[in-house]
Amino acid sequence: MFRTALRNVLAHKARLLMTVLAVMLGVAFVSGTLVFTDTFGSAYKNKSAKSFDHVSVAVRPDGGSHDNDGQEAKQTPRLTDALLGKAKELPGAESAIGAYSGFTAVADKDGKLVGGEWGTTGANYYPGKDGKDPRYDFAEGRAPKSGADIALDSRTADRAGYEVGDTVRYSTDGPVKTAKISGIFDTDDGSVVAGGSLVVFDNDTARKVLGKSEYDEIDVKAAAGTSETALKSAVEKLLPKDTEAETGASLKDEQDRMIEQNTSAMSQVLLIFAGIALFVGIFIIANTFTMLVAQRTKELALMRAVGASRRQVTRSVLIEAFIVGLVAAVAGFALGIGVAVGLESLMNAGGASLPDGPLVVGPTTIVVALLIGVVVTMLAAWLPGRRAAKIPPVAAMNSVHASPTTRGLVIRNTIGSVIVALGVVMLFMNDNYVKSGGAATILVGVIVLTPLLSRPFIAAAGPLLKPFGVTGKLARLNSVRNPRRTASTASALMIGLTLITAMTVIATSLGSAINKMAADSLKADYTVSMANYQPLSPKVRADLAKLPDVEASSPLRSTWGEADGTSTRITGVDPKSFGKLVSLDYTSGSAAGFKGGSVLVDDGTAKKKGLKAGDTVPVKFDDHKTVRLTVAGVYQSNEMLDGLFTPTAVVDPHLNKIADQQVLLKMKDGVSDASEDAVVKALGDNPAIKIQDKDDISNEIGGAINLILNMLYGLLAMAILVAVLGVINTLAMSVFERKHEIGMLRAIGLDRAKIKQMVRLESVVISLFGAVLGVGLGLFLGWVAGDSISGSVKTYTMEIPAGRILLFLAIAAVVGVLAAVWPARSAARLNPLQAIKSD
């Protein structure tokens, strides 16, 4: 049977081309993802491993009292110079250094932020016995020696065009400072490798500008002959309370695990979309083998007549699928390596600065790629193989292709109806997870029912085809001739458009909800914050409050604590100005009583604790100290304003370092270019600080949503491409199957142009059928998802992006026209006499 199967594959290689391409693209996506993430992870592990060369044992705070807003509760310093000195004197210790680390933004020569918002780091230079810090290898110049000097990593210097001796503007917590570059160094720091920047100060300056009361870490290097374990035991005897010691090996392992987690998460996201592309490809494979089986009815019947069993016929079809899958998998794997290289180049072009390293092609990737290609193809061909086995030997006497029976469609429609009914019942449940399952169930049911839905849809499209005359009528009749085939072809396109439409609806609705939230919650004209929302110096608010254009201002100084035992955010504000800057809906009390010793409580906390205006509530801060505050009012919280609000005078005594997350500004003349210019000038034209009005906030969040949406569009493009191949494949095989019919049409006067038009219209009808179903299901999924989202985002309401949906339908029509180019040309080129003679 293998020889027979091989001959059949070679005989029908042109008709199997699209199937090979569909599987190949899916496998390329999978193997490319695996190769890229393996290469990415390996390069980062090798690069980061070097950063632990100077660390035998590291001493770090054990947990600590840092809250989610970056604020520190008051506490006694632990990693002090005294502890560092003791570590240096330990038997078996060669050297020890103290490390500071914190946010430091650098401006380039054009005044723009270098290194992005999230990878901008500042650190200290701690000279060892030899006067050098082993973390930094200077390529030019020297280490910084005073507050007038800084050193820059070589990648940042190259990007910004800086050289030794240049003056640089930088900021750590708001106010702009300047310093000269004393040196440029190479480093294996992970944030720099990922595209960030690293600024190094001398030790004393770093402590001051980064606002440190203790070291973030103390690194001890073992002397020759001393093991890390032995040194760790010695270090542990020195440790104060709430600190821990880790060996360099364990830190490296921890870093490797973190890298693996990050690359695994990236890989999983990409593989989901690769899986979607492969799932869409299953429809093409099944359609191809179904049509091949139908076209080879006489051949298969003859095999049965000469003694082949049903099992052998099925096996023959599956062997063909195995050969096709293997060829596609090998080609897909080779293409996948190119995909991995392309992904790396794309990320580097986007400023990611991936570390250099060899391409990693592991045996697991090879096995997975080959298995996926073969297994997916054979699974998709299994049902056509079973149908082939049911062809009776007497069918060899017929000269026509087998036509599908209605019995199978009846069974399919019944199963689909039951699945949809089950999904509808699940939608009426109160549990959001059950509702989501119901939506997925309905989606599956509709896919099963697609043959049934094809007839009424295509019938409804009849009036649109009338202007095309007989070719329009023929296109309509051909589209409904085989509902299974039409459904299978349309389903591939439908799945991609369902996901795209659902994501577009959710993104559009979420963007509108955020706009409404910003408009309803803020009276302030501007918010001022650090580029990556690191804490701001209180000096920023003080400087801004002095501006004659500012009517009111308040810091948002957040920390975490407990309100009568319930964990909550606690934000210190200016009670005199706060009511002019935010819009709160009070369910109890008002802003009138908000003053020293009082607190505004969100409705969620108030409901849990039974609080109302006038009540007293114990508030425990992160330094474990409790104060009793009077509830001035209870307000309705949202995603922008929640938790407790109390005067800064209440919060400040419990913070290790006083700093603000944001500053709110109300201008006398409102939002204007002049007002914004005044604020920018007061802040020293600082690239590290963001000044945003309500539209800027909405645009920033909307931009992030659109970026994610565009990335998802790109990832789903593979599934759409596979679906297009399915349309081409079905039309091409349909033309081959209908050679006799097309020859007859040519013989009775239908010219080549009309034949082409007929095939193109058929393609457009099938594509639009899939697109309309996909858009409809996408809107439905968007509605179901929105029902869950509205429970947590109070301003969320479903919005239908009509413009984009019409664009999707237009693109589907264009796809139909383009997909028909090759099949239509093939049909038009058929020789009428030879076509009539074919059977």
mmCIF file with all atom_site columns, N, CA and C in Angstrom, residues 328-386:
data_model
loop_
_atom_site.group_PDB
_atom_site.id
_atom_site.type_symbol
_atom_site.label_atom_id
_atom_site.label_alt_id
_atom_site.label_comp_id
_atom_site.label_asym_id
_atom_site.label_entity_id
_atom_site.label_seq_id
_atom_site.pdbx_PDB_ins_code
_atom_site.Cartn_x
_atom_site.Cartn_y
_atom_site.Cartn_z
_atom_site.occupancy
_atom_site.B_iso_or_equiv
_atom_site.pdbx_formal_charge
_atom_site.auth_seq_id
_atom_site.auth_comp_id
_atom_site.auth_asym_id
_atom_site.auth_atom_id
_atom_site.pdbx_PDB_model_num
ATOM 1   N N  . ALA A 1 328 ? 5.766   18.376 4.252  1.00 0.00 ? 328 ALA A N  1
ATOM 2   C CA . ALA A 1 328 ? 5.408   19.712 4.731  1.00 0.00 ? 328 ALA A CA 1
ATOM 3   C C  . ALA A 1 328 ? 6.140   20.050 6.028  1.00 0.00 ? 328 ALA A C  1
ATOM 4   N N  . ALA A 1 329 ? 6.297   19.053 6.910  1.00 0.00 ? 329 ALA A N  1
ATOM 5   C CA . ALA A 1 329 ? 6.967   19.285 8.197  1.00 0.00 ? 329 ALA A CA 1
ATOM 6   C C  . ALA A 1 329 ? 8.442   19.609 8.004  1.00 0.00 ? 329 ALA A C  1
ATOM 7   N N  . VAL A 1 330 ? 9.099   18.864 7.106  1.00 0.00 ? 330 VAL A N  1
ATOM 8   C CA . VAL A 1 330 ? 10.522  19.113 6.837  1.00 0.00 ? 330 VAL A CA 1
ATOM 9   C C  . VAL A 1 330 ? 10.702  20.510 6.242  1.00 0.00 ? 330 VAL A C  1
ATOM 10  N N  . ALA A 1 331 ? 9.846   20.842 5.263  1.00 0.00 ? 331 ALA A N  1
ATOM 11  C CA . ALA A 1 331 ? 9.935   22.174 4.647  1.00 0.00 ? 331 ALA A CA 1
ATOM 12  C C  . ALA A 1 331 ? 9.593   23.258 5.672  1.00 0.00 ? 331 ALA A C  1
ATOM 13  N N  . GLY A 1 332 ? 8.569   22.996 6.507  1.00 0.00 ? 332 GLY A N  1
ATOM 14  C CA . GLY A 1 332 ? 8.171   23.959 7.526  1.00 0.00 ? 332 GLY A CA 1
ATOM 15  C C  . GLY A 1 332 ? 9.248   24.179 8.564  1.00 0.00 ? 332 GLY A C  1
ATOM 16  N N  . PHE A 1 333 ? 9.948   23.095 8.935  1.00 0.00 ? 333 PHE A N  1
ATOM 17  C CA . PHE A 1 333 ? 11.028  23.221 9.910  1.00 0.00 ? 333 PHE A CA 1
ATOM 18  C C  . PHE A 1 333 ? 12.156  24.096 9.349  1.00 0.00 ? 333 PHE A C  1
ATOM 19  N N  . ALA A 1 334 ? 12.507  23.863 8.087  1.00 0.00 ? 334 ALA A N  1
ATOM 20  C CA . ALA A 1 334 ? 13.558  24.679 7.455  1.00 0.00 ? 334 ALA A CA 1
ATOM 21  C C  . ALA A 1 334 ? 13.134  26.140 7.385  1.00 0.00 ? 334 ALA A C  1
ATOM 22  N N  . LEU A 1 335 ? 11.861  26.364 7.017  1.00 0.00 ? 335 LEU A N  1
ATOM 23  C CA . LEU A 1 335 ? 11.346  27.734 6.967  1.00 0.00 ? 335 LEU A CA 1
ATOM 24  C C  . LEU A 1 335 ? 11.302  28.343 8.367  1.00 0.00 ? 335 LEU A C  1
ATOM 25  N N  . GLY A 1 336 ? 11.022  27.506 9.381  1.00 0.00 ? 336 GLY A N  1
ATOM 26  C CA . GLY A 1 336 ? 10.942  27.974 10.760 1.00 0.00 ? 336 GLY A CA 1
ATOM 27  C C  . GLY A 1 336 ? 12.250  28.564 11.257 1.00 0.00 ? 336 GLY A C  1
ATOM 28  N N  . ILE A 1 337 ? 13.366  27.998 10.811 1.00 0.00 ? 337 ILE A N  1
ATOM 29  C CA . ILE A 1 337 ? 14.674  28.561 11.186 1.00 0.00 ? 337 ILE A CA 1
ATOM 30  C C  . ILE A 1 337 ? 14.789  29.981 10.628 1.00 0.00 ? 337 ILE A C  1
ATOM 31  N N  . GLY A 1 338 ? 14.313  30.159 9.410  1.00 0.00 ? 338 GLY A N  1
ATOM 32  C CA . GLY A 1 338 ? 14.288  31.509 8.832  1.00 0.00 ? 338 GLY A CA 1
ATOM 33  C C  . GLY A 1 338 ? 13.358  32.432 9.604  1.00 0.00 ? 338 GLY A C  1
ATOM 34  N N  . VAL A 1 339 ? 12.224  31.899 10.066 1.00 0.00 ? 339 VAL A N  1
ATOM 35  C CA . VAL A 1 339 ? 11.288  32.691 10.882 1.00 0.00 ? 339 VAL A CA 1
ATOM 36  C C  . VAL A 1 339 ? 11.967  33.146 12.174 1.00 0.00 ? 339 VAL A C  1
ATOM 37  N N  . ALA A 1 340 ? 12.729  32.244 12.803 1.00 0.00 ? 340 ALA A N  1
ATOM 38  C CA . ALA A 1 340 ? 13.433  32.577 14.053 1.00 0.00 ? 340 ALA A CA 1
ATOM 39  C C  . ALA A 1 340 ? 14.439  33.699 13.815 1.00 0.00 ? 340 ALA A C  1
ATOM 40  N N  . VAL A 1 341 ? 15.191  33.595 12.727 1.00 0.00 ? 341 VAL A N  1
ATOM 41  C CA . VAL A 1 341 ? 16.169  34.641 12.396 1.00 0.00 ? 341 VAL A CA 1
ATOM 42  C C  . VAL A 1 341 ? 15.445  35.962 12.127 1.00 0.00 ? 341 VAL A C  1
ATOM 43  N N  . GLY A 1 342 ? 14.310  35.872 11.434 1.00 0.00 ? 342 GLY A N  1
ATOM 44  C CA . GLY A 1 342 ? 13.522  37.065 11.143 1.00 0.00 ? 342 GLY A CA 1
ATOM 45  C C  . GLY A 1 342 ? 12.975  37.727 12.403 1.00 0.00 ? 342 GLY A C  1
ATOM 46  N N  . LEU A 1 343 ? 12.496  36.909 13.357 1.00 0.00 ? 343 LEU A N  1
ATOM 47  C CA . LEU A 1 343 ? 11.993  37.451 14.624 1.00 0.00 ? 343 LEU A CA 1
ATOM 48  C C  . LEU A 1 343 ? 13.096  38.171 15.386 1.00 0.00 ? 343 LEU A C  1
ATOM 49  N N  . GLU A 1 344 ? 14.296  37.580 15.386 1.00 0.00 ? 344 GLU A N  1
ATOM 50  C CA . GLU A 1 344 ? 15.431  38.199 16.077 1.00 0.00 ? 344 GLU A CA 1
ATOM 51  C C  . GLU A 1 344 ? 15.779  39.542 15.441 1.00 0.00 ? 344 GLU A C  1
ATOM 52  N N  . SER A 1 345 ? 15.792  39.572 14.112 1.00 0.00 ? 345 SER A N  1
ATOM 53  C CA . SER A 1 345 ? 16.112  40.824 13.400 1.00 0.00 ? 345 SER A CA 1
ATOM 54  C C  . SER A 1 345 ? 15.038  41.871 13.660 1.00 0.00 ? 345 SER A C  1
ATOM 55  N N  . LEU A 1 346 ? 13.773  41.412 13.695 1.00 0.00 ? 346 LEU A N  1
ATOM 56  C CA . LEU A 1 346 ? 12.657  42.334 13.923 1.00 0.00 ? 346 LEU A CA 1
ATOM 57  C C  . LEU A 1 346 ? 12.749  42.971 15.305 1.00 0.00 ? 346 LEU A C  1
ATOM 58  N N  . MET A 1 347 ? 13.071  42.171 16.312 1.00 0.00 ? 347 MET A N  1
ATOM 59  C CA . MET A 1 347 ? 13.175  42.697 17.673 1.00 0.00 ? 347 MET A CA 1
ATOM 60  C C  . MET A 1 347 ? 14.378  43.625 17.816 1.00 0.00 ? 347 MET A C  1
ATOM 61  N N  . ASN A 1 348 ? 15.473  43.283 17.177 1.00 0.00 ? 348 ASN A N  1
ATOM 62  C CA . ASN A 1 348 ? 16.643  44.165 17.213 1.00 0.00 ? 348 ASN A CA 1
ATOM 63  C C  . ASN A 1 348 ? 16.354  45.492 16.522 1.00 0.00 ? 348 ASN A C  1
ATOM 64  N N  . ALA A 1 349 ? 15.607  45.421 15.414 1.00 0.00 ? 349 ALA A N  1
ATOM 65  C CA . ALA A 1 349 ? 15.239  46.644 14.696 1.00 0.00 ? 349 ALA A CA 1
ATOM 66  C C  . ALA A 1 349 ? 14.323  47.516 15.544 1.00 0.00 ? 349 ALA A C  1
ATOM 67  N N  . GLY A 1 350 ? 13.536  46.865 16.430 1.00 0.00 ? 350 GLY A N  1
ATOM 68  C CA . GLY A 1 350 ? 12.639  47.595 17.315 1.00 0.00 ? 350 GLY A CA 1
ATOM 69  C C  . GLY A 1 350 ? 13.320  48.123 18.557 1.00 0.00 ? 350 GLY A C  1
ATOM 70  N N  . GLY A 1 351 ? 14.637  47.941 18.662 1.00 0.00 ? 351 GLY A N  1
ATOM 71  C CA . GLY A 1 351 ? 15.388  48.495 19.790 1.00 0.00 ? 351 GLY A CA 1
ATOM 72  C C  . GLY A 1 351 ? 15.558  47.552 20.955 1.00 0.00 ? 351 GLY A C  1
ATOM 73  N N  . ALA A 1 352 ? 15.245  46.249 20.767 1.00 0.00 ? 352 ALA A N  1
ATOM 74  C CA . ALA A 1 352 ? 15.347  45.308 21.884 1.00 0.00 ? 352 ALA A CA 1
ATOM 75  C C  . ALA A 1 352 ? 16.795  44.959 22.218 1.00 0.00 ? 352 ALA A C  1
ATOM 76  N N  . SER A 1 353 ? 17.697  45.067 21.251 1.00 0.00 ? 353 SER A N  1
ATOM 77  C CA . SER A 1 353 ? 19.130  44.776 21.463 1.00 0.00 ? 353 SER A CA 1
ATOM 78  C C  . SER A 1 353 ? 19.342  43.406 22.093 1.00 0.00 ? 353 SER A C  1
ATOM 79  N N  . LEU A 1 354 ? 18.919  42.366 21.394 1.00 0.00 ? 354 LEU A N  1
ATOM 80  C CA . LEU A 1 354 ? 19.071  41.011 21.913 1.00 0.00 ? 354 LEU A CA 1
ATOM 81  C C  . LEU A 1 354 ? 20.548  40.642 21.979 1.00 0.00 ? 354 LEU A C  1
ATOM 82  N N  . PRO A 1 355 ? 20.927  39.873 22.982 1.00 0.00 ? 355 PRO A N  1
ATOM 83  C CA . PRO A 1 355 ? 22.341  39.475 23.098 1.00 0.00 ? 355 PRO A CA 1
ATOM 84  C C  . PRO A 1 355 ? 22.749  38.563 21.954 1.00 0.00 ? 355 PRO A C  1
ATOM 85  N N  . ASP A 1 356 ? 24.022  38.649 21.584 1.00 0.00 ? 356 ASP A N  1
ATOM 86  C CA . ASP A 1 356 ? 24.527  37.794 20.510 1.00 0.00 ? 356 ASP A CA 1
ATOM 87  C C  . ASP A 1 356 ? 24.653  36.356 21.010 1.00 0.00 ? 356 ASP A C  1
ATOM 88  N N  . GLY A 1 357 ? 24.442  35.420 20.115 1.00 0.00 ? 357 GLY A N  1
ATOM 89  C CA . GLY A 1 357 ? 24.571  34.009 20.472 1.00 0.00 ? 357 GLY A CA 1
ATOM 90  C C  . GLY A 1 357 ? 24.235  33.142 19.282 1.00 0.00 ? 357 GLY A C  1
ATOM 91  N N  . PRO A 1 358 ? 24.727  31.927 19.256 1.00 0.00 ? 358 PRO A N  1
ATOM 92  C CA . PRO A 1 358 ? 24.445  31.026 18.133 1.00 0.00 ? 358 PRO A CA 1
ATOM 93  C C  . PRO A 1 358 ? 22.975  30.610 18.113 1.00 0.00 ? 358 PRO A C  1
ATOM 94  N N  . LEU A 1 359 ? 22.495  30.267 16.926 1.00 0.00 ? 359 LEU A N  1
ATOM 95  C CA . LEU A 1 359 ? 21.133  29.757 16.774 1.00 0.00 ? 359 LEU A CA 1
ATOM 96  C C  . LEU A 1 359 ? 21.029  28.400 17.466 1.00 0.00 ? 359 LEU A C  1
ATOM 97  N N  . VAL A 1 360 ? 20.033  28.239 18.326 1.00 0.00 ? 360 VAL A N  1
ATOM 98  C CA . VAL A 1 360 ? 19.871  26.991 19.071 1.00 0.00 ? 360 VAL A CA 1
ATOM 99  C C  . VAL A 1 360 ? 18.739  26.174 18.455 1.00 0.00 ? 360 VAL A C  1
ATOM 100 N N  . VAL A 1 361 ? 19.099  25.053 17.844 1.00 0.00 ? 361 VAL A N  1
ATOM 101 C CA . VAL A 1 361 ? 18.110  24.144 17.265 1.00 0.00 ? 361 VAL A CA 1
ATOM 102 C C  . VAL A 1 361 ? 18.216  22.829 18.024 1.00 0.00 ? 361 VAL A C  1
ATOM 103 N N  . GLY A 1 362 ? 17.359  22.673 19.016 1.00 0.00 ? 362 GLY A N  1
ATOM 104 C CA . GLY A 1 362 ? 17.419  21.488 19.871 1.00 0.00 ? 362 GLY A CA 1
ATOM 105 C C  . GLY A 1 362 ? 16.699  20.300 19.268 1.00 0.00 ? 362 GLY A C  1
ATOM 106 N N  . PRO A 1 363 ? 17.022  19.099 19.712 1.00 0.00 ? 363 PRO A N  1
ATOM 107 C CA . PRO A 1 363 ? 16.342  17.897 19.204 1.00 0.00 ? 363 PRO A CA 1
ATOM 108 C C  . PRO A 1 363 ? 14.841  17.910 19.478 1.00 0.00 ? 363 PRO A C  1
ATOM 109 N N  . THR A 1 364 ? 14.446  18.522 20.600 1.00 0.00 ? 364 THR A N  1
ATOM 110 C CA . THR A 1 364 ? 13.013  18.602 20.915 1.00 0.00 ? 364 THR A CA 1
ATOM 111 C C  . THR A 1 364 ? 12.269  19.383 19.842 1.00 0.00 ? 364 THR A C  1
ATOM 112 N N  . THR A 1 365 ? 12.866  20.471 19.394 1.00 0.00 ? 365 THR A N  1
ATOM 113 C CA . THR A 1 365 ? 12.233  21.292 18.358 1.00 0.00 ? 365 THR A CA 1
ATOM 114 C C  . THR A 1 365 ? 12.058  20.500 17.072 1.00 0.00 ? 365 THR A C  1
ATOM 115 N N  . ILE A 1 366 ? 13.086  19.734 16.688 1.00 0.00 ? 366 ILE A N  1
ATOM 116 C CA . ILE A 1 366 ? 13.009  18.941 15.455 1.00 0.00 ? 366 ILE A CA 1
ATOM 117 C C  . ILE A 1 366 ? 11.897  17.896 15.561 1.00 0.00 ? 366 ILE A C  1
ATOM 118 N N  . VAL A 1 367 ? 11.877  17.183 16.685 1.00 0.00 ? 367 VAL A N  1
ATOM 119 C CA . VAL A 1 367 ? 10.871  16.132 16.877 1.00 0.00 ? 367 VAL A CA 1
ATOM 120 C C  . VAL A 1 367 ? 9.472   16.727 16.898 1.00 0.00 ? 367 VAL A C  1
ATOM 121 N N  . VAL A 1 368 ? 9.290   17.837 17.642 1.00 0.00 ? 368 VAL A N  1
ATOM 122 C CA . VAL A 1 368 ? 7.970   18.470 17.743 1.00 0.00 ? 368 VAL A CA 1
ATOM 123 C C  . VAL A 1 368 ? 7.496   18.933 16.373 1.00 0.00 ? 368 VAL A C  1
ATOM 124 N N  . ALA A 1 369 ? 8.384   19.553 15.593 1.00 0.00 ? 369 ALA A N  1
ATOM 125 C CA . ALA A 1 369 ? 8.003   20.053 14.267 1.00 0.00 ? 369 ALA A CA 1
ATOM 126 C C  . ALA A 1 369 ? 7.556   18.910 13.359 1.00 0.00 ? 369 ALA A C  1
ATOM 127 N N  . LEU A 1 370 ? 8.336   17.835 13.338 1.00 0.00 ? 370 LEU A N  1
ATOM 128 C CA . LEU A 1 370 ? 7.983   16.694 12.471 1.00 0.00 ? 370 LEU A CA 1
ATOM 129 C C  . LEU A 1 370 ? 6.696   16.022 12.936 1.00 0.00 ? 370 LEU A C  1
ATOM 130 N N  . LEU A 1 371 ? 6.569   15.840 14.242 1.00 0.00 ? 371 LEU A N  1
ATOM 131 C CA . LEU A 1 371 ? 5.363   15.201 14.771 1.00 0.00 ? 371 LEU A CA 1
ATOM 132 C C  . LEU A 1 371 ? 4.116   16.010 14.477 1.00 0.00 ? 371 LEU A C  1
ATOM 133 N N  . ILE A 1 372 ? 4.197   17.319 14.698 1.00 0.00 ? 372 ILE A N  1
ATOM 134 C CA . ILE A 1 372 ? 3.028   18.171 14.472 1.00 0.00 ? 372 ILE A CA 1
ATOM 135 C C  . ILE A 1 372 ? 2.592   18.107 13.017 1.00 0.00 ? 372 ILE A C  1
ATOM 136 N N  . GLY A 1 373 ? 3.548   18.241 12.088 1.00 0.00 ? 373 GLY A N  1
ATOM 137 C CA . GLY A 1 373 ? 3.208   18.202 10.672 1.00 0.00 ? 373 GLY A CA 1
ATOM 138 C C  . GLY A 1 373 ? 2.544   16.898 10.274 1.00 0.00 ? 373 GLY A C  1
ATOM 139 N N  . VAL A 1 374 ? 3.117   15.779 10.724 1.00 0.00 ? 374 VAL A N  1
ATOM 140 C CA . VAL A 1 374 ? 2.595   14.459 10.344 1.00 0.00 ? 374 VAL A CA 1
ATOM 141 C C  . VAL A 1 374 ? 1.268   14.170 11.039 1.00 0.00 ? 374 VAL A C  1
ATOM 142 N N  . VAL A 1 375 ? 1.212   14.408 12.349 1.00 0.00 ? 375 VAL A N  1
ATOM 143 C CA . VAL A 1 375 ? 0.005   14.071 13.120 1.00 0.00 ? 375 VAL A CA 1
ATOM 144 C C  . VAL A 1 375 ? -1.184  14.910 12.676 1.00 0.00 ? 375 VAL A C  1
ATOM 145 N N  . VAL A 1 376 ? -0.986  16.229 12.512 1.00 0.00 ? 376 VAL A N  1
ATOM 146 C CA . VAL A 1 376 ? -2.092  17.093 12.086 1.00 0.00 ? 376 VAL A CA 1
ATOM 147 C C  . VAL A 1 376 ? -2.630  16.662 10.726 1.00 0.00 ? 376 VAL A C  1
ATOM 148 N N  . THR A 1 377 ? -1.737  16.352 9.803  1.00 0.00 ? 377 THR A N  1
ATOM 149 C CA . THR A 1 377 ? -2.165  15.948 8.453  1.00 0.00 ? 377 THR A CA 1
ATOM 150 C C  . THR A 1 377 ? -2.915  14.620 8.502  1.00 0.00 ? 377 THR A C  1
ATOM 151 N N  . MET A 1 378 ? -2.410  13.668 9.261  1.00 0.00 ? 378 MET A N  1
ATOM 152 C CA . MET A 1 378 ? -3.057  12.354 9.315  1.00 0.00 ? 378 MET A CA 1
ATOM 153 C C  . MET A 1 378 ? -4.406  12.425 10.043 1.00 0.00 ? 378 MET A C  1
ATOM 154 N N  . LEU A 1 379 ? -4.492  13.248 11.076 1.00 0.00 ? 379 LEU A N  1
ATOM 155 C CA . LEU A 1 379 ? -5.775  13.404 11.775 1.00 0.00 ? 379 LEU A CA 1
ATOM 156 C C  . LEU A 1 379 ? -6.822  14.019 10.844 1.00 0.00 ? 379 LEU A C  1
ATOM 157 N N  . ALA A 1 380 ? -6.402  15.041 10.098 1.00 0.00 ? 380 ALA A N  1
ATOM 158 C CA . ALA A 1 380 ? -7.335  15.705 9.191  1.00 0.00 ? 380 ALA A CA 1
ATOM 159 C C  . ALA A 1 380 ? -7.771  14.771 8.061  1.00 0.00 ? 380 ALA A C  1
ATOM 160 N N  . ALA A 1 381 ? -6.910  13.831 7.667  1.00 0.00 ? 381 ALA A N  1
ATOM 161 C CA . ALA A 1 381 ? -7.224  12.920 6.555  1.00 0.00 ? 381 ALA A CA 1
ATOM 162 C C  . ALA A 1 381 ? -7.955  11.661 7.013  1.00 0.00 ? 381 ALA A C  1
ATOM 163 N N  . TRP A 1 382 ? -8.131  11.504 8.334  1.00 0.00 ? 382 TRP A N  1
ATOM 164 C CA . TRP A 1 382 ? -8.713  10.251 8.837  1.00 0.00 ? 382 TRP A CA 1
ATOM 165 C C  . TRP A 1 382 ? -10.169 10.073 8.389  1.00 0.00 ? 382 TRP A C  1
ATOM 166 N N  . LEU A 1 383 ? -10.994 11.116 8.524  1.00 0.00 ? 383 LEU A N  1
ATOM 167 C CA . LEU A 1 383 ? -12.404 10.992 8.104  1.00 0.00 ? 383 LEU A CA 1
ATOM 168 C C  . LEU A 1 383 ? -12.527 10.766 6.596  1.00 0.00 ? 383 LEU A C  1
ATOM 169 N N  . PRO A 1 384 ? -11.808 11.522 5.748  1.00 0.00 ? 384 PRO A N  1
ATOM 170 C CA . PRO A 1 384 ? -11.838 11.204 4.317  1.00 0.00 ? 384 PRO A CA 1
ATOM 171 C C  . PRO A 1 384 ? -11.379 9.772  4.036  1.00 0.00 ? 384 PRO A C  1
ATOM 172 N N  . GLY A 1 385 ? -10.392 9.281  4.805  1.00 0.00 ? 385 GLY A N  1
ATOM 173 C CA . GLY A 1 385 ? -9.934  7.906  4.633  1.00 0.00 ? 385 GLY A CA 1
ATOM 174 C C  . GLY A 1 385 ? -11.017 6.903  4.965  1.00 0.00 ? 385 GLY A C  1
ATOM 175 N N  . ARG A 1 386 ? -11.779 7.170  6.006  1.00 0.00 ? 386 ARG A N  1
ATOM 176 C CA . ARG A 1 386 ? -12.894 6.280  6.363  1.00 0.00 ? 386 ARG A CA 1
ATOM 177 C C  . ARG A 1 386 ? -13.967 6.287  5.282  1.00 0.00 ? 386 ARG A C  1
#
